[in-house]
Short mmCIF file of C-alpha atoms and ligand atoms in Angstrom, two decimals:
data_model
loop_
_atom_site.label_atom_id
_atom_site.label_comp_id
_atom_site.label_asym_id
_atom_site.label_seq_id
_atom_site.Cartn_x
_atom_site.Cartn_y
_atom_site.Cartn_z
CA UNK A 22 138.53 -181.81 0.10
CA UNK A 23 140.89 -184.63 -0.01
CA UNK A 24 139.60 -187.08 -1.94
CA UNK A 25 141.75 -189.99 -3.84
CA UNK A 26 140.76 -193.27 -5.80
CA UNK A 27 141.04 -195.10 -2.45
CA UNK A 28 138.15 -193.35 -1.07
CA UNK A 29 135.55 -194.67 -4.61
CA UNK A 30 137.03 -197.92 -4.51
CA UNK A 31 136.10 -198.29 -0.77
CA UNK A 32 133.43 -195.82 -0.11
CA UNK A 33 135.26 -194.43 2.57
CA UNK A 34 135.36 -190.06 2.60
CA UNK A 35 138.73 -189.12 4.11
CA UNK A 36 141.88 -191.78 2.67
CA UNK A 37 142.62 -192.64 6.22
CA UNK A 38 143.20 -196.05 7.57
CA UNK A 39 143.27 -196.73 11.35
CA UNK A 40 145.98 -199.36 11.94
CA UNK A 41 144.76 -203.27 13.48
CA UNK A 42 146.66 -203.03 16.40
CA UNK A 43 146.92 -206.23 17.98
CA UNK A 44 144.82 -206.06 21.53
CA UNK A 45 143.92 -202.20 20.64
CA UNK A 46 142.45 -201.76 17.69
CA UNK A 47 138.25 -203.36 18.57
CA UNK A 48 134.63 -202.50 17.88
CA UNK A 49 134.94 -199.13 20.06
CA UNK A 50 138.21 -197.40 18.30
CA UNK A 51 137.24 -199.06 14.50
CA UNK A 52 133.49 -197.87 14.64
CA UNK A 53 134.30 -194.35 15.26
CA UNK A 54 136.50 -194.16 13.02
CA UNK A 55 134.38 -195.59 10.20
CA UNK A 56 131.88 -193.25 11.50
CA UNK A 57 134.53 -190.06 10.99
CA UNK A 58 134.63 -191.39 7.74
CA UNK A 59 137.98 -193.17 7.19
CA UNK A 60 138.48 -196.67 7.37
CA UNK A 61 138.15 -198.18 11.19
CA UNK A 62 140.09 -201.89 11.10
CA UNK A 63 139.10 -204.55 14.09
CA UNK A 64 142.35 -206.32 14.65
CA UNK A 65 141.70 -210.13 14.94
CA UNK A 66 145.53 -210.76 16.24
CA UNK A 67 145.69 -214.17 17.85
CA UNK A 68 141.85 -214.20 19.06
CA UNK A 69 139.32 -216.89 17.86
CA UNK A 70 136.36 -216.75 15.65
CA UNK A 71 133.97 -215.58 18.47
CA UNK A 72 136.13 -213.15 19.81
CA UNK A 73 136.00 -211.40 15.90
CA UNK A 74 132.34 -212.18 15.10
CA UNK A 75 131.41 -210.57 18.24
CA UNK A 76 133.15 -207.42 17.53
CA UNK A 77 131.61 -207.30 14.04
CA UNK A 78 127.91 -207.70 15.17
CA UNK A 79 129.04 -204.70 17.82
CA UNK A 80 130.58 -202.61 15.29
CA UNK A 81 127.45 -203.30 13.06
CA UNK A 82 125.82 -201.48 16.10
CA UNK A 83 127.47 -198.45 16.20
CA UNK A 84 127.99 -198.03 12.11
CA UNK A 85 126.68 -198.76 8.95
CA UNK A 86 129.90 -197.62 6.92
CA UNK A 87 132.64 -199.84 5.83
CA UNK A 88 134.93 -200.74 7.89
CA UNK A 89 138.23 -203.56 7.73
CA UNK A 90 138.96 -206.89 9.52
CA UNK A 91 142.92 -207.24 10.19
CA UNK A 92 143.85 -210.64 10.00
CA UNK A 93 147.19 -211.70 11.59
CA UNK A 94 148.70 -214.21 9.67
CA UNK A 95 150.95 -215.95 12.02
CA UNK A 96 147.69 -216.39 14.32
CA UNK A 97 146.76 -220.22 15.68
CA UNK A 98 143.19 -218.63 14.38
CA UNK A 99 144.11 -217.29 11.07
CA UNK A 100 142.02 -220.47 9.05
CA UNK A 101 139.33 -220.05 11.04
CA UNK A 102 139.15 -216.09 11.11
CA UNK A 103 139.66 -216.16 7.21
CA UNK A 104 136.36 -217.83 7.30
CA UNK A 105 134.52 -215.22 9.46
CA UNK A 106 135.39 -212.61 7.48
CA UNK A 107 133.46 -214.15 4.61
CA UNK A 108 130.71 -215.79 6.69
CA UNK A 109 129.86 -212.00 8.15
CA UNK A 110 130.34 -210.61 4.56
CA UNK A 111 133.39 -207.79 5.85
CA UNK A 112 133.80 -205.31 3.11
CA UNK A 113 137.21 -205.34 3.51
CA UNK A 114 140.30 -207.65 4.60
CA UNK A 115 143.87 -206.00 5.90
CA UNK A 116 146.12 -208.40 6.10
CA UNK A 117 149.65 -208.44 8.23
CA UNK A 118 152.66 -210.40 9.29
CA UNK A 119 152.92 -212.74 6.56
CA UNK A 120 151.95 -213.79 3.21
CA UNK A 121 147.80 -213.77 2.40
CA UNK A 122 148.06 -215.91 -0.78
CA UNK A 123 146.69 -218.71 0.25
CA UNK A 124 143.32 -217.22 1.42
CA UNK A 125 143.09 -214.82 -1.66
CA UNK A 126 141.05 -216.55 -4.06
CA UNK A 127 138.65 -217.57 -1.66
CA UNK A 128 138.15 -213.58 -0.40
CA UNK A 129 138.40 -212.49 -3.75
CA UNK A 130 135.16 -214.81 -5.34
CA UNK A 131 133.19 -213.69 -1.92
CA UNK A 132 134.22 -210.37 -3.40
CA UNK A 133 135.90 -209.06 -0.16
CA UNK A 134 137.97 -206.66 -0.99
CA UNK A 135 141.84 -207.76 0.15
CA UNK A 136 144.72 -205.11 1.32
CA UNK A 137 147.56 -206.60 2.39
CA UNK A 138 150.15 -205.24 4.34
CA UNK A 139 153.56 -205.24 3.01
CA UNK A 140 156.97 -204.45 4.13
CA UNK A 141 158.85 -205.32 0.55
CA UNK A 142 158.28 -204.98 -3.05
CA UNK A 143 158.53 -208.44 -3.27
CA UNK A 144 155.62 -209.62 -1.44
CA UNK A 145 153.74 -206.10 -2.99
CA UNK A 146 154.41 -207.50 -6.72
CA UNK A 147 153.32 -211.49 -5.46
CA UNK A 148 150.08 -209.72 -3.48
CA UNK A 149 149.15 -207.73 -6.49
CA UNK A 150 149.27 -210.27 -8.90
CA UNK A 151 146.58 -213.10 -6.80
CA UNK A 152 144.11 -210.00 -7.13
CA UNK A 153 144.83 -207.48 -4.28
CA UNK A 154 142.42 -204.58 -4.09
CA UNK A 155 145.35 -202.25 -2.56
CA UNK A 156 148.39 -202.77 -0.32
CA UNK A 157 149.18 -201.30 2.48
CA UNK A 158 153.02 -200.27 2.70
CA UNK A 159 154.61 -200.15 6.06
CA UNK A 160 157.85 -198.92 6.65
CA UNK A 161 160.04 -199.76 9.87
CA UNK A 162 159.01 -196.26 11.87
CA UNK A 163 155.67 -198.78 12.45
CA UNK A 164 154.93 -199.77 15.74
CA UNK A 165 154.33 -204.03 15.99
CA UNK A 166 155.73 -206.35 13.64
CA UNK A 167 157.86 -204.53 11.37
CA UNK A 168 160.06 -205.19 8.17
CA UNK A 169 163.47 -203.00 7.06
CA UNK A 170 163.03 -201.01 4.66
CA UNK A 171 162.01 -196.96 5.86
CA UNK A 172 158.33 -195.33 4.74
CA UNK A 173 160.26 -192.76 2.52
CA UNK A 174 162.27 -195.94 0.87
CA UNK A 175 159.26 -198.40 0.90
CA UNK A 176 156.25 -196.31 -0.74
CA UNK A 177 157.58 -194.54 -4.23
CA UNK A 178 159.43 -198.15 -4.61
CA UNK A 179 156.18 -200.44 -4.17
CA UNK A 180 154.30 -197.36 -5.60
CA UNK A 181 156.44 -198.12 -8.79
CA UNK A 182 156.24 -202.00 -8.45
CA UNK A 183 152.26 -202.22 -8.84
CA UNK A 184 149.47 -200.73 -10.52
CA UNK A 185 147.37 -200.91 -7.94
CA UNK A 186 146.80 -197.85 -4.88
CA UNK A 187 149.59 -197.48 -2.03
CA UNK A 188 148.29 -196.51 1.26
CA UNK A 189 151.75 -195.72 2.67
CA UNK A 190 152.14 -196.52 6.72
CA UNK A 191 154.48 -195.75 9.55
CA UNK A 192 155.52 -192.75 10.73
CA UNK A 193 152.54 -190.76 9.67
CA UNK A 194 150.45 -188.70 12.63
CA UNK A 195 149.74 -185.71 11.25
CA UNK A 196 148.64 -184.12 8.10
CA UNK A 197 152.60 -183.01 7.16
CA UNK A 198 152.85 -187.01 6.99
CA UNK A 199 150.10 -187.14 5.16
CA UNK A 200 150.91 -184.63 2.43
CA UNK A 201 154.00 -186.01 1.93
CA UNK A 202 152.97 -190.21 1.71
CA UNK A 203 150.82 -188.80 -1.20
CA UNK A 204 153.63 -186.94 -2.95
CA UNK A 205 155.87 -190.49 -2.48
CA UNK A 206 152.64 -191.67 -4.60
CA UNK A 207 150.17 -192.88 -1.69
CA UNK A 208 146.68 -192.51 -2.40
CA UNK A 209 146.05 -193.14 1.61
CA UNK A 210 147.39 -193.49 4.65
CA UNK A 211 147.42 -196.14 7.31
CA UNK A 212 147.38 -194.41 10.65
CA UNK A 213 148.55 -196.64 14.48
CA UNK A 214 150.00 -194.81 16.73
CA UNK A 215 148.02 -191.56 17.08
CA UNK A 216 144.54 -193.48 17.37
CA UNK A 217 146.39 -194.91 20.52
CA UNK A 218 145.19 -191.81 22.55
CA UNK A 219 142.19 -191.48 20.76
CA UNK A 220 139.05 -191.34 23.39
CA UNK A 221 137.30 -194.19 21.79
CA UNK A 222 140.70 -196.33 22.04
CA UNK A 223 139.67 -198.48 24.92
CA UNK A 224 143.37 -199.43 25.75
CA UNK A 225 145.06 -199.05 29.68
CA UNK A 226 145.79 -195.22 30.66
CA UNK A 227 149.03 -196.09 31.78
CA UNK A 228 149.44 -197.13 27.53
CA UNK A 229 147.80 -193.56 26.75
CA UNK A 230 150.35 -192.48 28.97
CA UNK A 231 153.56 -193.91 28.10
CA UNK A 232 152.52 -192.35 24.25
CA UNK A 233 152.07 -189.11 25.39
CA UNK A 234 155.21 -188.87 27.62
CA UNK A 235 157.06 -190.45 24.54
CA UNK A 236 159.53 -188.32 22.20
CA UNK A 237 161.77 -189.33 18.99
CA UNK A 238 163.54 -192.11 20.67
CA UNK A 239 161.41 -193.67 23.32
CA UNK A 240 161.04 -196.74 21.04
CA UNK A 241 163.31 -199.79 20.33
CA UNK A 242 163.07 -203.03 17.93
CA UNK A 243 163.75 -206.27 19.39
CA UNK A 244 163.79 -209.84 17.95
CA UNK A 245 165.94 -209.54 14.89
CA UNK A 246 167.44 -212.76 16.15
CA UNK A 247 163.80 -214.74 15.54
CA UNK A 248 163.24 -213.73 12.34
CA UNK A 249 160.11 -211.23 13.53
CA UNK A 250 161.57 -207.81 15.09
CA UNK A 251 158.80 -205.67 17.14
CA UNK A 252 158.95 -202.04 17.94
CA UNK A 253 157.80 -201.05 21.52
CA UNK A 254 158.21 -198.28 23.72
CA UNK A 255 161.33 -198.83 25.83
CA UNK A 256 160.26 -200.66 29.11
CA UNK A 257 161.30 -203.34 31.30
CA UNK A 258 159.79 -205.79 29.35
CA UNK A 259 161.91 -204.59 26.20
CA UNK A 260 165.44 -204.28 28.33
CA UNK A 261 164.75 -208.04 29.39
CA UNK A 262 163.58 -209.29 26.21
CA UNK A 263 167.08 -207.21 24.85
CA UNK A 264 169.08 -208.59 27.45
CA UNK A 265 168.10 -212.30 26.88
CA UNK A 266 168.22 -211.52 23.06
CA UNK A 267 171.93 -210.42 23.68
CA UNK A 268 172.73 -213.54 25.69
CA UNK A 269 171.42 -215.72 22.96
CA UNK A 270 168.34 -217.11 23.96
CA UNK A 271 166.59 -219.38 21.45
CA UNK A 272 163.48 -218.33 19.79
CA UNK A 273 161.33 -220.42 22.06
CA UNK A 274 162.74 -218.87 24.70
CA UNK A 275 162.02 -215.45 23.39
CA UNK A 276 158.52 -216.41 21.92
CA UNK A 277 157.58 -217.14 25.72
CA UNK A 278 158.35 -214.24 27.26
CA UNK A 279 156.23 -212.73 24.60
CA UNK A 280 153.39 -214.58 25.16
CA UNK A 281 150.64 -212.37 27.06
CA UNK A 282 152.71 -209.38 26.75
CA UNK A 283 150.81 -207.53 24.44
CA UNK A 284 147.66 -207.87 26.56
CA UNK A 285 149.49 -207.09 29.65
CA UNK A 286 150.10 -203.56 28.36
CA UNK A 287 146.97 -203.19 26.64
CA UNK A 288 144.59 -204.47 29.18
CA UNK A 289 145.85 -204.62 32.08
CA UNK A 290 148.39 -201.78 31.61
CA UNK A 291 150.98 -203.75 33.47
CA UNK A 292 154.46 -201.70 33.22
CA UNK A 293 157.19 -204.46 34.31
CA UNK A 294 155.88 -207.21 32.29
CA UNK A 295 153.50 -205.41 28.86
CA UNK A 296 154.93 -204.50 25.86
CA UNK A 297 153.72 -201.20 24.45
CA UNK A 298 154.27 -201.41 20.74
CA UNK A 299 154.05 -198.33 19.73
CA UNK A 300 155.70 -196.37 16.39
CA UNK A 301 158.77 -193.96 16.07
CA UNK A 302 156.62 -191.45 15.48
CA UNK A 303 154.85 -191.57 19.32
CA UNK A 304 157.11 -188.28 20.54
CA UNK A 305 154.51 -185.89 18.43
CA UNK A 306 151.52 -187.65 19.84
CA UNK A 307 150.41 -185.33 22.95
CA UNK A 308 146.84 -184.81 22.97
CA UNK A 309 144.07 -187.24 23.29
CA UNK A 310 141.17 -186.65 20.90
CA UNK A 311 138.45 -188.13 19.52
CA UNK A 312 138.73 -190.24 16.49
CA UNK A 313 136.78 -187.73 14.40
CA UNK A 314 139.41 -184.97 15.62
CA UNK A 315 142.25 -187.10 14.67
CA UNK A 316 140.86 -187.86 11.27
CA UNK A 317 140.02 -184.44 10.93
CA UNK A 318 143.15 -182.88 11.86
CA UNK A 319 144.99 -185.47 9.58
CA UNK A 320 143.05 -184.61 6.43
CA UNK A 321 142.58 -180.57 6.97
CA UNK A 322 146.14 -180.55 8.23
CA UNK A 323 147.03 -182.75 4.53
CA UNK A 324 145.22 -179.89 2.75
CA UNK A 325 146.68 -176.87 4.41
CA UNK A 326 149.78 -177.89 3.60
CA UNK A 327 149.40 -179.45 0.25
CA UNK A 328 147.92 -176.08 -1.04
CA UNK A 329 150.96 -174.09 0.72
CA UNK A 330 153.53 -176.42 -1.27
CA UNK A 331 152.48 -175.06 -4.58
CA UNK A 332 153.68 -171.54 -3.64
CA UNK A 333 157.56 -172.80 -3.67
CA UNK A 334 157.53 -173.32 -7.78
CA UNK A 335 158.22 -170.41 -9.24
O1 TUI B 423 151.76 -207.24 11.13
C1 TUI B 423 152.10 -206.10 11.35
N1 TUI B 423 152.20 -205.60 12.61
C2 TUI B 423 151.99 -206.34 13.74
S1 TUI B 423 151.48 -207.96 13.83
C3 TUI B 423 151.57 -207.94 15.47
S2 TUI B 423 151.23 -209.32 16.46
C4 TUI B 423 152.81 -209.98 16.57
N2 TUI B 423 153.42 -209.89 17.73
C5 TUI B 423 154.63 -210.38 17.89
C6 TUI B 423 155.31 -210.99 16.85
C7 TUI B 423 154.73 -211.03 15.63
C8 TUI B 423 153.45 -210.52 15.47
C9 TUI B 423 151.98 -206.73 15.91
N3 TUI B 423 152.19 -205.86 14.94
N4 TUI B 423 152.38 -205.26 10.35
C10 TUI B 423 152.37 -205.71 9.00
C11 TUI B 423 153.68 -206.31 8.65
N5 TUI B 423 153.81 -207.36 7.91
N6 TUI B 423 154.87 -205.89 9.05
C12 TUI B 423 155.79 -206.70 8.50
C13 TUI B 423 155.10 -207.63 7.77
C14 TUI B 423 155.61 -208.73 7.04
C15 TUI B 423 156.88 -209.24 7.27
C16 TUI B 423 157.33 -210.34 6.57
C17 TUI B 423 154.82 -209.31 6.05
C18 TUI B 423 155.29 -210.39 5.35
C19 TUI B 423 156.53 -210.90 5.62
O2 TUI B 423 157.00 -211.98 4.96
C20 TUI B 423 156.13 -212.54 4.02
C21 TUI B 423 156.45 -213.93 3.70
O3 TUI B 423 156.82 -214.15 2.55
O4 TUI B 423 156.27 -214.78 4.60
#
């Protein structure tokens, strides 16, 4: 059994995190996999404080086990959502894009338990120090919003920074990823891309598609130029956000073709104009499974190889 001090700190039983993918990641995908026993994460992205109490009281339907609210920083929402999660009592608080501090002491006394996504040691060391429970390292193979620095970089170095559990992300869909975020020091993993095609993800087939048809280098990052680079799966929407990007289009400019694109691909599964973020690792996603398989396969598949790595000391 794979069992680490993330799983007593959060009562979780497998030291699996499903991403809080903007548009994707709702009551539906995060209840079953709270249910399989790892942590499911309701993204609240740029929705409003009905949209997110809603999906609690549904996911409070279909589990009683923890489970995570993402909160996107750089949401129009984010005040407002940072209050739902402690109206609604969520165990536990994932943050992303951005820095959490100022809504840290107030989670913290409502004793919500606060994991922040970083991308730097930096903002790891600043994050640990206002009280963090965890953090949540993400390297650039991530999918969404991503930073610089690679998962095999990022997690022994933010391991090393703080004295407080690594769940390493990006890059990691199966259990060889696994095994090896835990020998960079992880005590968990945060898993995106792979719940994509899980059959509880409620996201457009023609999304499920694009990830299954993917391989090594179906994705791209664009938006270096505003300060807040995305990986996608190469599309239409990416070659004219690339092209305009190239030509030197302002970051207004930029920030309105983005607008609605997320929720193109993910609802409405609209090719031309959605943009599929999606993570490097997308080309060894080719099944879709439950979320209990997926979790499953992740930990068993951490195990089998874990034990098998002790037979190469002599
Ligand atoms: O946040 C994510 N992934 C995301 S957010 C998202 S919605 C979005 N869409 C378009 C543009 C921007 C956001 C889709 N995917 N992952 C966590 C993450 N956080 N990645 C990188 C960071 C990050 C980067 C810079 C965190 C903090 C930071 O600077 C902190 C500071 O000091 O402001």
């Amino acid at each position: 059994m794979l069992k680490t001090p993330l799983c007593e700190l959060l009562g979780i039983e497998k030291p699996v995190f499903q991403g809080g993918m903007a548009w994707i990641a709702d009551a539906s995908l995060a209840s079953a996999v709270s249910e399989a026993g790892g942590l499911g994460i309701i993204a609240a992205m740029n929705a409003d404080a009905n949209w997110l109490r809603d999906q609690i009281h549904e996911l409070r339907t279909k589990t009683d086990k923890p489970f995570g609210v993402n909160v996107m920083l750089m949401s129009p929402f984010a005040d407002e959502v940072a209050q739902v999660v402690i109206d609604e009592r969520v165990p536990v608080v994932v943050t992303g894009a951005g820095n959490p501090a100022k809504y840290m002491k107030a989670w913290n006394e409502a004793g919500i338990k606060v994991i922040p996504v970083v991308a730097s040691v930096a903002l790891a060391r600043l994050v640990a120090r206002r009280g963090a429970t965890a953090v949540v390292a993400e390297g650039t193979e991530s999918g969404g919003h991503i930073g610089e620095t690679s998962t095999m970089a990022l997690v022994p170095q933010v391991v090393d920074a703080v004295d407080i559990p690594v769940v390493a992300a990006g890059g990691i869909a199966d259990g060889r990823g696994v095994a090896a975020a835990f020998m960079l020091g992880a005590a968990g993993v945060q898993v995106g891309t792979r719940f994509l095609v899980a059959d509880e993800c409620t996201v457009s087939e023609q999304y499920k598609e694009m990830v299954l048809k993917a391989n090594d280098t179906s994705t791209r990052a664009t938006g270096r130029s505003t300060g807040h680079p995305v990986r996608a799966l190469k599309s239409p929407f990416t070659n004219a956000y690339a092209k305009s990007e190239a030509a030197g289009a302002s970051s207004e400019e930029l920030g309105a073709m983005g607008t609605g694109a997320l929720r193109k691909a993910a609802m409405d599964g609209n090719y031309e104009e959605g943009s599929f973020l999606c993570g490097q690792i997308a080309g060894m996603v080719n099944e879709c499974q439950s979320a209990r398989e997926i979790v499953d396969d992740l930990v068993d598949g951490a195990e089998r190889v874990l034990k098998g790595a002790s037979a190469w000391v002599a």
